[in-house]
Short mmCIF file of C-alpha atoms in Angstrom, two decimals:
data_model
loop_
_atom_site.label_atom_id
_atom_site.label_comp_id
_atom_site.label_asym_id
_atom_site.label_seq_id
_atom_site.Cartn_x
_atom_site.Cartn_y
_atom_site.Cartn_z
CA PHE A 1 0.16 0.08 0.34
CA VAL A 2 1.35 3.14 -0.96
CA LYS A 3 -0.34 6.19 0.68
CA THR A 4 -1.19 9.17 -2.36
CA ILE A 5 -1.13 12.61 -1.10
CA ILE A 6 -2.47 15.57 -3.80
CA THR A 7 -1.47 19.40 -3.80
CA VAL A 8 -1.72 22.04 -5.82
CA LEU A 9 0.65 25.05 -5.88
CA ASP A 10 -0.19 28.39 -7.78
CA MET A 11 2.06 31.51 -7.72
CA LYS A 12 -0.21 33.73 -10.03
CA ARG A 13 0.18 37.23 -9.62
CA LYS A 14 -2.65 40.25 -9.31
CA GLU A 15 -2.54 41.52 -13.13
CA ALA A 16 -4.55 44.60 -11.94
CA LYS A 17 -2.88 48.23 -11.80
CA ILE A 18 -2.15 49.13 -8.66
CA PRO A 19 0.50 51.75 -7.00
CA LEU A 20 3.70 50.84 -6.50
CA ARG A 21 3.62 48.11 -8.83
CA ASN A 22 7.59 47.25 -9.43
CA LEU A 23 7.55 46.81 -5.66
CA TYR A 24 4.43 44.19 -5.52
CA ASP A 25 5.98 42.27 -8.09
CA HIS A 26 9.57 42.44 -6.52
CA VAL A 27 8.51 41.81 -2.79
CA LEU A 28 5.69 38.63 -4.26
CA GLY A 29 8.58 37.41 -6.30
CA ALA A 30 10.75 37.26 -3.41
CA TYR A 31 7.86 35.54 -1.21
CA GLN A 32 7.10 32.95 -3.69
CA GLN A 33 10.59 31.81 -4.58
CA ALA A 34 11.11 31.34 -0.87
CA PHE A 35 8.07 29.80 -0.25
CA MET A 36 8.66 27.19 -3.35
CA THR A 37 12.47 27.04 -2.19
CA ARG A 38 12.21 26.52 1.29
CA ILE A 39 8.74 25.24 2.11
CA ALA A 40 6.81 23.88 -0.97
CA ILE A 41 9.78 21.62 -3.05
CA PRO A 42 11.82 20.66 0.25
CA LYS A 43 7.92 19.22 1.80
CA ILE A 44 6.87 17.84 -1.78
CA LYS A 45 10.36 15.86 -2.13
CA HIS A 46 10.40 14.56 1.83
CA LEU A 47 6.90 12.87 1.07
CA ARG A 48 7.96 11.72 -2.36
CA GLU A 49 10.13 9.25 -0.03
CA THR A 50 7.58 7.06 1.20
CA CYS A 51 4.08 8.74 -0.73
CA LYS A 52 3.23 9.31 -4.07
CA VAL A 53 2.40 12.88 -4.25
CA ILE A 54 0.47 14.24 -7.01
CA VAL A 55 1.21 17.99 -7.92
CA LEU A 56 -1.42 20.28 -9.56
CA THR A 57 -0.14 23.43 -11.25
CA VAL A 58 -2.52 26.34 -12.55
CA ASP A 59 0.06 28.89 -13.99
CA PRO A 60 3.59 28.79 -15.94
CA ALA A 61 5.43 30.13 -13.27
CA THR A 62 4.95 27.70 -11.16
CA GLU A 63 5.29 24.85 -14.22
CA GLU A 64 8.88 26.38 -14.58
CA ILE A 65 10.25 26.24 -11.12
CA LEU A 66 9.34 22.80 -10.48
CA GLN A 67 10.61 21.82 -14.11
CA LYS A 68 13.95 23.03 -12.85
CA LYS A 69 13.47 21.44 -9.81
CA ASP A 70 12.90 18.04 -11.48
CA ILE A 71 9.17 17.76 -9.54
CA ALA A 72 6.87 16.03 -11.66
CA PHE A 73 3.53 17.91 -11.95
CA THR A 74 -0.13 17.84 -13.69
CA SER A 75 -0.41 21.18 -15.41
CA LEU A 76 -4.15 22.85 -14.94
CA SER A 77 -3.07 25.90 -16.72
CA SER A 78 -5.30 25.11 -19.77
CA LEU A 79 -8.32 25.48 -17.47
CA SER A 80 -8.13 29.65 -17.71
CA ASN A 81 -9.05 29.39 -21.62
CA ILE A 82 -12.27 31.69 -21.78
CA TRP A 83 -12.71 30.03 -25.10
CA ASP A 84 -13.23 26.40 -24.30
CA PHE A 85 -16.55 26.19 -25.64
CA GLU A 86 -17.94 23.49 -23.55
CA GLN A 87 -16.25 25.03 -20.24
CA GLY A 88 -18.11 28.58 -21.55
CA LYS A 89 -21.37 26.92 -22.04
CA LYS A 90 -21.06 25.51 -18.59
CA ALA A 91 -20.01 28.65 -16.51
CA MET A 92 -22.60 30.40 -18.57
CA SER A 93 -25.35 27.96 -17.19
CA PHE A 94 -24.55 28.35 -13.97
CA ILE A 95 -24.58 32.30 -13.76
CA HIS A 96 -27.82 32.16 -15.18
CA ASP A 97 -28.97 29.45 -12.92
CA LEU A 98 -27.56 31.38 -9.91
CA ASP A 99 -29.32 34.69 -11.16
CA ARG A 100 -33.07 32.76 -11.05
CA GLN A 101 -32.09 32.00 -7.75
CA PHE A 102 -31.03 35.09 -6.14
CA LYS A 103 -34.90 36.31 -7.69
CA LYS A 104 -36.55 33.63 -6.70
CA HIS A 105 -35.21 33.75 -2.94
CA ARG A 106 -34.98 37.50 -3.40
CA ILE A 107 -31.83 37.97 -2.90
CA ALA A 108 -30.05 41.36 -3.51
CA HIS A 109 -27.23 41.39 -6.29
CA THR A 110 -27.20 45.10 -6.60
CA TYR A 111 -24.72 47.79 -5.25
CA ASN A 112 -26.10 51.22 -4.96
CA GLY A 113 -28.46 50.23 -7.26
CA ILE A 114 -26.46 48.69 -9.79
CA ASP A 115 -27.33 44.97 -10.72
CA LEU A 116 -23.92 43.67 -10.70
CA LEU A 117 -24.86 40.04 -12.25
CA GLN A 118 -26.78 41.73 -15.33
CA MET A 119 -24.08 44.28 -15.77
CA THR A 120 -20.65 42.16 -15.42
CA ARG A 121 -22.20 38.73 -16.50
CA LYS A 122 -20.08 38.25 -19.25
CA ASP A 123 -16.73 39.63 -17.42
CA ILE A 124 -17.88 37.32 -14.12
CA TRP A 125 -18.05 34.24 -16.60
CA ARG A 126 -14.69 35.57 -18.23
CA SER A 127 -12.42 35.90 -15.21
CA HIS A 128 -13.85 33.44 -12.83
CA ILE A 129 -16.51 31.20 -13.20
CA VAL A 130 -14.55 29.44 -15.99
CA PHE A 131 -11.56 28.91 -14.52
CA THR A 132 -13.26 27.44 -11.25
CA LEU A 133 -15.62 24.92 -12.99
CA GLY A 134 -12.70 23.84 -15.09
CA PHE A 135 -10.62 23.55 -11.68
CA ILE A 136 -13.40 22.01 -9.93
CA ASP A 137 -14.12 19.44 -12.80
CA GLU A 138 -10.58 18.60 -13.44
CA VAL A 139 -9.89 18.17 -9.59
CA ASN A 140 -12.77 15.91 -9.20
CA ARG A 141 -11.67 13.67 -12.03
CA ILE A 142 -8.34 13.42 -10.72
CA ILE A 143 -9.34 12.59 -6.79
CA ASP A 144 -11.84 10.29 -8.47
CA MET A 145 -8.96 8.58 -10.31
CA GLU A 146 -6.15 8.48 -8.56
CA LYS A 147 -8.04 8.15 -4.89
CA PRO A 148 -5.60 10.27 -3.00
CA ASN A 149 -5.77 9.35 0.74
CA GLU A 150 -4.41 12.65 2.18
CA ALA A 151 -4.18 17.10 0.80
CA LEU A 152 -1.67 18.67 1.04
CA ILE A 153 -2.76 22.53 1.70
CA PHE A 154 -0.03 24.84 2.05
CA ALA A 155 -2.33 28.15 2.20
CA ARG A 156 -6.28 27.70 3.27
CA THR A 157 -6.83 31.24 2.31
CA ALA A 158 -5.42 31.31 -1.39
CA PRO A 159 -8.39 30.26 -4.16
CA VAL A 160 -6.98 27.19 -5.68
CA GLN A 161 -5.72 26.09 -2.37
CA LYS A 162 -9.28 26.47 -1.02
CA LEU A 163 -11.00 24.91 -4.31
CA LEU A 164 -8.96 21.25 -3.64
CA LEU A 165 -9.34 21.60 0.55
CA LYS A 166 -13.28 21.70 -0.36
CA ALA A 167 -13.13 18.84 -3.05
CA CYS A 168 -11.17 16.64 -0.78
CA ARG A 169 -13.24 17.24 1.81
CA GLU A 170 -16.65 16.38 -0.05
CA ARG A 171 -14.80 13.13 -0.71
CA LYS A 172 -13.64 12.68 2.36
CA VAL A 173 -9.76 13.03 2.17
CA LYS A 174 -8.12 13.81 4.91
CA ILE A 175 -6.42 16.93 4.85
CA LEU A 176 -2.63 17.56 6.24
#
């Protein structure tokens, strides 16, 4: 019996225009590099001595670091492709269902009188929902196929870490 552990690594940076962008990039880059080289990679290498470790990635920067350190991974970075027709249909259907549920239960989705779901439906679809639904589907597929015993969650507040955490809890996978 070989224990299987699943984890996800993500070094995505915020793409928004922010003051002091160069400083933000420098500090975040240093933090991410330190996290990868001092925490994530040593932990994964240690676990691989006795376990099968499935590392999922969602961005090219993470994949580049892992390749340099000879760490095998499964790339999910293509999930953010807003032109994927099937994912797009799922995402728009989800948003329409969400809109109906809000109306049915009279839940407000307005801010200062502006209906945000109506105003930004396509932006919500493009920026978040397509990736999120695709990530959930792919993680669930991998969990069902690999049947991990445990999930290694590095940061419970990071979006992809939270999604993996919730998917694993749903399938009764032990959280480290």
